[in-house]
Short mmCIF file of C-alpha atoms in Angstrom, two decimals:
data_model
loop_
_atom_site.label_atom_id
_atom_site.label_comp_id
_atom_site.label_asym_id
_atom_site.label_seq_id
_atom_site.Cartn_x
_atom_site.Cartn_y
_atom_site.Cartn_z
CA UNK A 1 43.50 146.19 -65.54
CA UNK A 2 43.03 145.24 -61.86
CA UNK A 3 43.23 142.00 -60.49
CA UNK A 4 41.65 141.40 -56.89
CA UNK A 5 40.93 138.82 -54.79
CA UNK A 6 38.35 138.18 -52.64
CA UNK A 7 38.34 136.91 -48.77
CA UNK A 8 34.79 134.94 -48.28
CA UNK A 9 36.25 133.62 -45.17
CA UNK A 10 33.88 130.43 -45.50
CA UNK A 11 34.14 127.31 -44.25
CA UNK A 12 31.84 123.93 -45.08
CA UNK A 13 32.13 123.36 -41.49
CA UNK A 14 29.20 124.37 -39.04
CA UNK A 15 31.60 125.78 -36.54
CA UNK A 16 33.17 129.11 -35.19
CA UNK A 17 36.63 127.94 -35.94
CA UNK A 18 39.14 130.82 -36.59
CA UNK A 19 40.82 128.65 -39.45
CA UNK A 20 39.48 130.27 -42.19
CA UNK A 21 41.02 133.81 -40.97
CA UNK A 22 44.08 132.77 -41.00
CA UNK A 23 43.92 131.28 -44.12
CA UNK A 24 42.63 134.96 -45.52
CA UNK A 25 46.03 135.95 -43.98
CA UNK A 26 47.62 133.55 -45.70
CA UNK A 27 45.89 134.34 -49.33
CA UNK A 28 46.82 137.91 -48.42
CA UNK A 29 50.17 137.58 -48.02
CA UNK A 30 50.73 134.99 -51.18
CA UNK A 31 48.49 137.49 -53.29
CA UNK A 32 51.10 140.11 -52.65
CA UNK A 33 54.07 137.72 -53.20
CA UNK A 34 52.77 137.16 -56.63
CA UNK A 35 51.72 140.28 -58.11
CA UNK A 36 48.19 140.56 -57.44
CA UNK A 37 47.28 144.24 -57.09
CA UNK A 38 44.04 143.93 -54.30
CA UNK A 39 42.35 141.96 -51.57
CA UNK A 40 39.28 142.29 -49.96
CA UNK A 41 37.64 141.15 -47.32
CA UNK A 42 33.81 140.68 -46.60
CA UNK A 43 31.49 140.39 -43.43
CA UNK A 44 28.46 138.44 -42.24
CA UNK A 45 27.03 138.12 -38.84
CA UNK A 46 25.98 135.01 -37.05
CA UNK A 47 26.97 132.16 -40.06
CA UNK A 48 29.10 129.70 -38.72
CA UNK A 49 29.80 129.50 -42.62
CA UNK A 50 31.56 132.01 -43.10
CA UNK A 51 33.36 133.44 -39.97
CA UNK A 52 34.71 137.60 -40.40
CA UNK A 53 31.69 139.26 -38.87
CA UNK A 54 34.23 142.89 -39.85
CA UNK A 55 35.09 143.69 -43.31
CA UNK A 56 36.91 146.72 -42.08
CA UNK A 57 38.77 145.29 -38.93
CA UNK A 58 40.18 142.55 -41.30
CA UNK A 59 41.43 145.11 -44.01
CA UNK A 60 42.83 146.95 -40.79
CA UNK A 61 44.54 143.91 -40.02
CA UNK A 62 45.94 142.96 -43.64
CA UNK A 63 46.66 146.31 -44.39
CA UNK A 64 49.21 146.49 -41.32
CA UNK A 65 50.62 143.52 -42.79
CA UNK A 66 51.24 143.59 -46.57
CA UNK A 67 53.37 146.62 -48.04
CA UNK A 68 51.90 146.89 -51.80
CA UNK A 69 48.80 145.88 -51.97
CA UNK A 70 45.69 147.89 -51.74
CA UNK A 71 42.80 146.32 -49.45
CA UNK A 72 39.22 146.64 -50.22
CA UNK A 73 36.14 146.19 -48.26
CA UNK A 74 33.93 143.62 -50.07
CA UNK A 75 31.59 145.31 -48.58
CA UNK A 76 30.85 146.76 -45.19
CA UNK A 77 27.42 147.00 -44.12
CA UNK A 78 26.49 150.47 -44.74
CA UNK A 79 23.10 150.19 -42.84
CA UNK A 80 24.99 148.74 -39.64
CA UNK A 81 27.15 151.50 -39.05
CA UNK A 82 26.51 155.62 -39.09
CA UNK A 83 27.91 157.37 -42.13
CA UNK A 84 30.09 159.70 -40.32
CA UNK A 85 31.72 156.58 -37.79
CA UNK A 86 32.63 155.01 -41.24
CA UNK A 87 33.88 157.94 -42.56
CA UNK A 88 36.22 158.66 -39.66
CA UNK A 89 37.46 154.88 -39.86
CA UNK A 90 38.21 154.81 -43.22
CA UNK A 91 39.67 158.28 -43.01
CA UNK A 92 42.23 157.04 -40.43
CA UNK A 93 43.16 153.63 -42.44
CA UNK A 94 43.81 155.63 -45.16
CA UNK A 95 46.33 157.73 -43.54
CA UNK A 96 48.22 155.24 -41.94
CA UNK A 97 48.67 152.73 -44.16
CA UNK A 98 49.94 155.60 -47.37
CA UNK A 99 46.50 155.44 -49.05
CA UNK A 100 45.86 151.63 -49.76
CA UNK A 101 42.09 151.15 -48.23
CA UNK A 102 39.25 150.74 -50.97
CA UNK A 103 35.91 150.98 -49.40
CA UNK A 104 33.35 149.14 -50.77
CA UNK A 105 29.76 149.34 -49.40
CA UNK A 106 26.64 147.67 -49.51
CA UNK A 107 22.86 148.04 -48.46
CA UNK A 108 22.91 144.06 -46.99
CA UNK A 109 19.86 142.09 -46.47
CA UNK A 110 16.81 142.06 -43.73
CA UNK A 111 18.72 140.01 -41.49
CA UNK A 112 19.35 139.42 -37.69
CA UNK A 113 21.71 141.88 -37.28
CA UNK A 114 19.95 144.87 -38.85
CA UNK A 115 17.44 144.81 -36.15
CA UNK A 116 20.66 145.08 -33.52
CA UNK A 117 22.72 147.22 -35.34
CA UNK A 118 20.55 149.00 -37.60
CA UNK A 119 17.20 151.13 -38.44
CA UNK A 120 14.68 148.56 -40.50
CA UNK A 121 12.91 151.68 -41.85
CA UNK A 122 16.33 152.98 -42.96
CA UNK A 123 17.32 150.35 -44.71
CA UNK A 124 14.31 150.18 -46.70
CA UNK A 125 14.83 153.54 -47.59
CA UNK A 126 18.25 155.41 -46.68
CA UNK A 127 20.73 154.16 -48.84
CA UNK A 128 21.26 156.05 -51.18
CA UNK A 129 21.15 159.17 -49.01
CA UNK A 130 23.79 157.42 -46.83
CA UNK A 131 25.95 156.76 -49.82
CA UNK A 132 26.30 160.27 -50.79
CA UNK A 133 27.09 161.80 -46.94
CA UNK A 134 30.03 159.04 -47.28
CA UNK A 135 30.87 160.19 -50.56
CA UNK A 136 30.69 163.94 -49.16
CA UNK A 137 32.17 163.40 -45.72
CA UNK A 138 35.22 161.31 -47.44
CA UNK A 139 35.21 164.39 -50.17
CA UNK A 140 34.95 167.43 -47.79
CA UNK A 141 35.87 166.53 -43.86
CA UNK A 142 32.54 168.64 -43.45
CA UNK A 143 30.20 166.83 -40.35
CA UNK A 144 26.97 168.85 -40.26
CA UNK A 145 25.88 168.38 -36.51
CA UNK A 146 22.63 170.48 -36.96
CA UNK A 147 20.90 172.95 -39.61
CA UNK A 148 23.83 175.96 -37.92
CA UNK A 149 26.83 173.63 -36.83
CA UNK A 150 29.45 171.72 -38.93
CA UNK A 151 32.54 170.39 -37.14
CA UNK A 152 35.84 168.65 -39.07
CA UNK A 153 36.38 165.09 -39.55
CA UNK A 154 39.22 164.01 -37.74
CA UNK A 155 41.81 162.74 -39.01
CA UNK A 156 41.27 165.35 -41.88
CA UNK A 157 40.40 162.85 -45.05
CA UNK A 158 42.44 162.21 -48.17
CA UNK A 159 41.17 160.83 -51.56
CA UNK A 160 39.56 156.82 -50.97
CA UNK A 161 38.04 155.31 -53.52
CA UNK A 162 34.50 153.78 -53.48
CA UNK A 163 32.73 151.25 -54.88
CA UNK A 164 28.94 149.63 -54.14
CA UNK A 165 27.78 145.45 -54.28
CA UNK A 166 24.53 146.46 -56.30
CA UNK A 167 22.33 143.43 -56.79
CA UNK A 168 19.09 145.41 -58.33
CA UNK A 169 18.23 148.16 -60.39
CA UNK A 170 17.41 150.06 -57.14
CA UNK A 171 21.26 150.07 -55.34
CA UNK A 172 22.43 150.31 -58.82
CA UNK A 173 20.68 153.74 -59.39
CA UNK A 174 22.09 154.54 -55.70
CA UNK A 175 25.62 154.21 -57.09
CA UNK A 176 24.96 155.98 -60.26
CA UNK A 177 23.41 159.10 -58.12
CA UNK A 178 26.64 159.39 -56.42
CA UNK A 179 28.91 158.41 -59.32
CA UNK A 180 30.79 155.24 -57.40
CA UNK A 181 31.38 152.24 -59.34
CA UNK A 182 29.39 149.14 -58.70
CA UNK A 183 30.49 145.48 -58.63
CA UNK A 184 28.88 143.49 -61.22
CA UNK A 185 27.97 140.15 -59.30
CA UNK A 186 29.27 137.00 -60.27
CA UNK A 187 25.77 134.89 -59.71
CA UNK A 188 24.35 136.63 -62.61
CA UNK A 189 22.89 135.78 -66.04
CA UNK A 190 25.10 137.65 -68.46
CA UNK A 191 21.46 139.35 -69.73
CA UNK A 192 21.50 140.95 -66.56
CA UNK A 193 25.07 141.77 -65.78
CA UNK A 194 24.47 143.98 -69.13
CA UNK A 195 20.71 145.25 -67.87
CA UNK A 196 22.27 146.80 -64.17
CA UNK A 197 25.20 148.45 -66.64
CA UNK A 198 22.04 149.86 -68.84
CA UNK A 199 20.68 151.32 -65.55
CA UNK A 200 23.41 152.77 -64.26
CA UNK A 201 24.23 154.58 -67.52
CA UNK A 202 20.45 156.21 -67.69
CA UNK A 203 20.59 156.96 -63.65
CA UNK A 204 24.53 158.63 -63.69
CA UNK A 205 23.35 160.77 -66.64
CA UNK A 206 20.29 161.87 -65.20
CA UNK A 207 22.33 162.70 -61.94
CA UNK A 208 24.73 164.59 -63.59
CA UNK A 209 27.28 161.73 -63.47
CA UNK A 210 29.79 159.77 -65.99
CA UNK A 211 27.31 157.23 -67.55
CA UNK A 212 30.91 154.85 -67.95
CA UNK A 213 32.64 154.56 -64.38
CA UNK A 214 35.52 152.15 -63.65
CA UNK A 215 33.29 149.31 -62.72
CA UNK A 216 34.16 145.60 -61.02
CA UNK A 217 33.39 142.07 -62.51
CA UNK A 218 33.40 139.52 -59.47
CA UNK A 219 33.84 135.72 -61.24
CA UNK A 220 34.78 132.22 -59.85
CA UNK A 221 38.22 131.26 -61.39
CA UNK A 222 39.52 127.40 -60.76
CA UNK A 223 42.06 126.40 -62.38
CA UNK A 224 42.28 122.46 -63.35
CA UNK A 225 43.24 120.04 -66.06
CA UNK A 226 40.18 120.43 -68.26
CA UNK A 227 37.19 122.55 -67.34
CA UNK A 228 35.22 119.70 -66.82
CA UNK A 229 37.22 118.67 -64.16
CA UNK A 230 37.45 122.39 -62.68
CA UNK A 231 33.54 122.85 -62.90
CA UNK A 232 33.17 119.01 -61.04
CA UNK A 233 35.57 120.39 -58.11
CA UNK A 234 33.65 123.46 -57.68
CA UNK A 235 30.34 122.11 -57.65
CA UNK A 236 31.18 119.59 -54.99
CA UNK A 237 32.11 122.44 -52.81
CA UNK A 238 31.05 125.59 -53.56
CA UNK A 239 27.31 124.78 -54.25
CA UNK A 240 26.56 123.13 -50.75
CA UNK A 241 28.85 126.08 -48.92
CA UNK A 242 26.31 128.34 -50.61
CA UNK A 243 23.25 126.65 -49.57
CA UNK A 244 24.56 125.86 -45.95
CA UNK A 245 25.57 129.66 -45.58
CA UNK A 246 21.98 131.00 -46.92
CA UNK A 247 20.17 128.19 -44.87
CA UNK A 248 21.85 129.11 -41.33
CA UNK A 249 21.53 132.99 -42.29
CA UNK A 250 18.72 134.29 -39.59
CA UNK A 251 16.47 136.85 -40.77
CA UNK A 252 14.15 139.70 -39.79
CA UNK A 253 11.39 138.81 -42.68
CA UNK A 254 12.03 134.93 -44.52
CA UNK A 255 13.37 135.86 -47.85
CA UNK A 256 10.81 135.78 -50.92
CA UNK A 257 13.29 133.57 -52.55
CA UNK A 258 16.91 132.03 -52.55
CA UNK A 259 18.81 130.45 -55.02
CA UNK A 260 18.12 126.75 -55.13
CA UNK A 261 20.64 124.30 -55.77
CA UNK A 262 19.79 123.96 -59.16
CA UNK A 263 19.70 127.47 -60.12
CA UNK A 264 23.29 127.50 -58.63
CA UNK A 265 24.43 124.87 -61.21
CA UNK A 266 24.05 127.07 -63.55
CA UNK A 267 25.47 129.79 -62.11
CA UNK A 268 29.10 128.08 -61.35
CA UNK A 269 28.40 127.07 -65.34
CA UNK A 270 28.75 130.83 -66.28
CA UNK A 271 32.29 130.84 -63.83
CA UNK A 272 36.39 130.94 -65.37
CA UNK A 273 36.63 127.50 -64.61
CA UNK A 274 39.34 125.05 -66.48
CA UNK A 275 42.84 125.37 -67.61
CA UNK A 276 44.30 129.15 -68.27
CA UNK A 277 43.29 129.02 -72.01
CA UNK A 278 39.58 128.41 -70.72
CA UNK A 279 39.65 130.77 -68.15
CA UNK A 280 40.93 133.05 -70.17
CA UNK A 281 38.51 132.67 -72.96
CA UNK A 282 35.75 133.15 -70.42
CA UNK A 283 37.36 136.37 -68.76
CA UNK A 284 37.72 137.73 -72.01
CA UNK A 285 33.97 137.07 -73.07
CA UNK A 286 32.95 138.96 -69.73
CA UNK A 287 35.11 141.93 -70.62
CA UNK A 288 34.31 142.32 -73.81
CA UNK A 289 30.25 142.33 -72.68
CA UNK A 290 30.88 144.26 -69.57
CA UNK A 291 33.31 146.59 -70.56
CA UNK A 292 35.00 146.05 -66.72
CA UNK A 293 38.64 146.42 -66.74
CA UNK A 294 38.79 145.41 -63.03
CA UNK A 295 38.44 141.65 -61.55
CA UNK A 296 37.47 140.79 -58.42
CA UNK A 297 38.48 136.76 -57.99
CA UNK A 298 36.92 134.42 -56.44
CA UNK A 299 40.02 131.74 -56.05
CA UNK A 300 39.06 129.48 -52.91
CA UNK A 301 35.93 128.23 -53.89
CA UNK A 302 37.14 124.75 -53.53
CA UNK A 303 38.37 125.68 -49.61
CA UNK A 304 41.21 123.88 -50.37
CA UNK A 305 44.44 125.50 -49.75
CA UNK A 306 46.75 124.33 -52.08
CA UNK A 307 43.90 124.86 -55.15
CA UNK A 308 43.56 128.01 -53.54
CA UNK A 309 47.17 128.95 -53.87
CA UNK A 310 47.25 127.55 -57.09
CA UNK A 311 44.62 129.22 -58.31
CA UNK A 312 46.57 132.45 -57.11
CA UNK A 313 49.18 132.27 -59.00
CA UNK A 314 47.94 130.23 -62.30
CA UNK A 315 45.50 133.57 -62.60
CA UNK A 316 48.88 135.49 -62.41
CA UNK A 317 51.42 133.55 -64.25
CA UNK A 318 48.97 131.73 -66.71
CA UNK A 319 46.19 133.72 -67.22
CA UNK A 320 46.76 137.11 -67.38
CA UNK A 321 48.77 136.83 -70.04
CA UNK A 322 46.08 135.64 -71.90
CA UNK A 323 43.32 138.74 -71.07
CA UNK A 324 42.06 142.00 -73.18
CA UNK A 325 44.23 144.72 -72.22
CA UNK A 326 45.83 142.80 -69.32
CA UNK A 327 48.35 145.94 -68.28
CA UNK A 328 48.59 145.82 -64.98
CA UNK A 329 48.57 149.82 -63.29
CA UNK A 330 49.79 150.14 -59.90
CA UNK A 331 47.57 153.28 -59.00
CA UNK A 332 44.47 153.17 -57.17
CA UNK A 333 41.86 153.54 -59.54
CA UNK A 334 39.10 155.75 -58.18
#
């Protein structure tokens, strides 16, 4: 079993302050100091919210400054960037730093910055094509210029592993045509956590794929006296964050729909929220429906940083303990 964490970089604040970057530095470096095995980083454009607008210049950065752990991409904008630039990137992290990048990608939403950095029309439809020439560039080094001309990647690539954010059946059966692993999002009904698994199983086999790939299940964790109190603290703080970050998001098209405030009470209900013996029991229940031996954590949903750290190492000292087959491998899982 892997345990990661995840760098939202958010901040209830409406400002561009840098604080909450060096805070991820921070995490980073305490995540290491206590055993964790991963962190990774995410990206959004234009939200004072939450401030890294580059998944993959962060990991560069946290990647030249931790020794053990690996650091994923949580995701990077696959639609904002060419397939073969990525590949290149993530071919040279991987070298320097003795194989510890993850790349994790994702198809993003319709807004403001897929009109500057992207193709609408490609997004709509070029994912999963883009998916596999990453897959294949990271796999072979092979560029294909034209129908007659291939040149090398440079640096020559070595083995990364992959994995997709899939929040529909549609990015799901992406992943599954490429055989990458998908992360099983935390805002999810546990009826549908198990549905996306179902799809991915029929669309892997159908491609010729393993039906049961090493999958990630993202989940709030707060640690507190009784869960009660935990699931008070995180409501008071992660539910507006959420709501302020989606309402300041600027879009090509409005969305159809958002998650109302409501809908996201119940959603931090179905979090690993309490004292170890509660998160635990709650971790376990996810595993056992999932079948996802790999956590990705969110631990700062609070913003404060001494939860935050205590959250770190509570999940490590107090919790883990306490999970289905909690031994902890050291290897990269692919």
């Amino acid at each position: 079993m892997r345990f990661a964490q995840i760098l939202f970089t958010g901040t209830l604040e409406d400002s561009r302050t840098v604080h909450p970057l060096e805070q991820a530095v921070n995490y980073a470096k305490a995540a290491e100091a206590l055993g964790w095995d991963e962190v990774w980083t995410t990206e959004h454009q234009f939200n004072p919210h939450v401030v890294n607008p580059c998944a993959l210049t962060l990991a560069s950065y946290l990647l030249g400054h931790t020794e053990r752990l690996t650091i994923g991409t949580g995701v990077v904008v696959l639609p904002h960037t060419h397939p073969v630039r990525l590949a290149s990137q993530a071919s040279l992290l991987q070298h320097i730093s003795g194989g510890r990048l993850r790349l994790g990608l994702g198809r993003g939403g319709q807004t403001l910055e897929l009109g500057l950095f992207g193709d609408p029309d490609r997004w709509r439809s070029g994912f999963a094509d883009d998916l596999a020439e990453i897959k294949h560039l990271l796999a072979t080094g092979d560029v294909q210029v034209d129908i007659q001309t291939d040149v090398p990647l440079v640096p020559t690539p070595t083995a990364t592993p992959l994995v997709v954010a899939a929040t529909s059946e549609s990015s799901v059966q992406a992943a599954a045509a490429s055989g990458v692993p998908f992360i099983i999002g935390f805002p999810f009904p546990d009826a549908f956590k198990t549905q996306l698994l179902d799809a991915y199983r029929k669309a892997a086999e159908s491609h010729g794929q393993q039906g049961d790939a090493d999958h990630w299940l993202s989940v709030v964790v707060h640690a507190g006296s009784s869960r009660e109190q935990a699931l008070k603290e995180v409501r008071e703080h992660f539910i507006p964050w959420n709501l302020k970050a989606m309402a300041t998001s600027r879009f090509l098209e409005p969305p159809t729909q958002s998650i109302s405030a409501q809908q996201w009470e119940g959603i931090v209900g179905l979090q690993a929220l309490g004292t170890p013996e509660d998160i635990a029991e709650r971790l376990n229940e996810l595993i056992e429906l999932t079948g996802a031996r790999n956590l990705l954590i969110i631990a700062d949903a609070t913003f404060d940083t001494q939860q935050t750290l205590e959250n770190l190492e509570c999940i490590m000292t107090n919790v883990r303990p306490l999970l289905t087959g909690h031994t902890v491998t050291q290897a990269v899982s692919a």
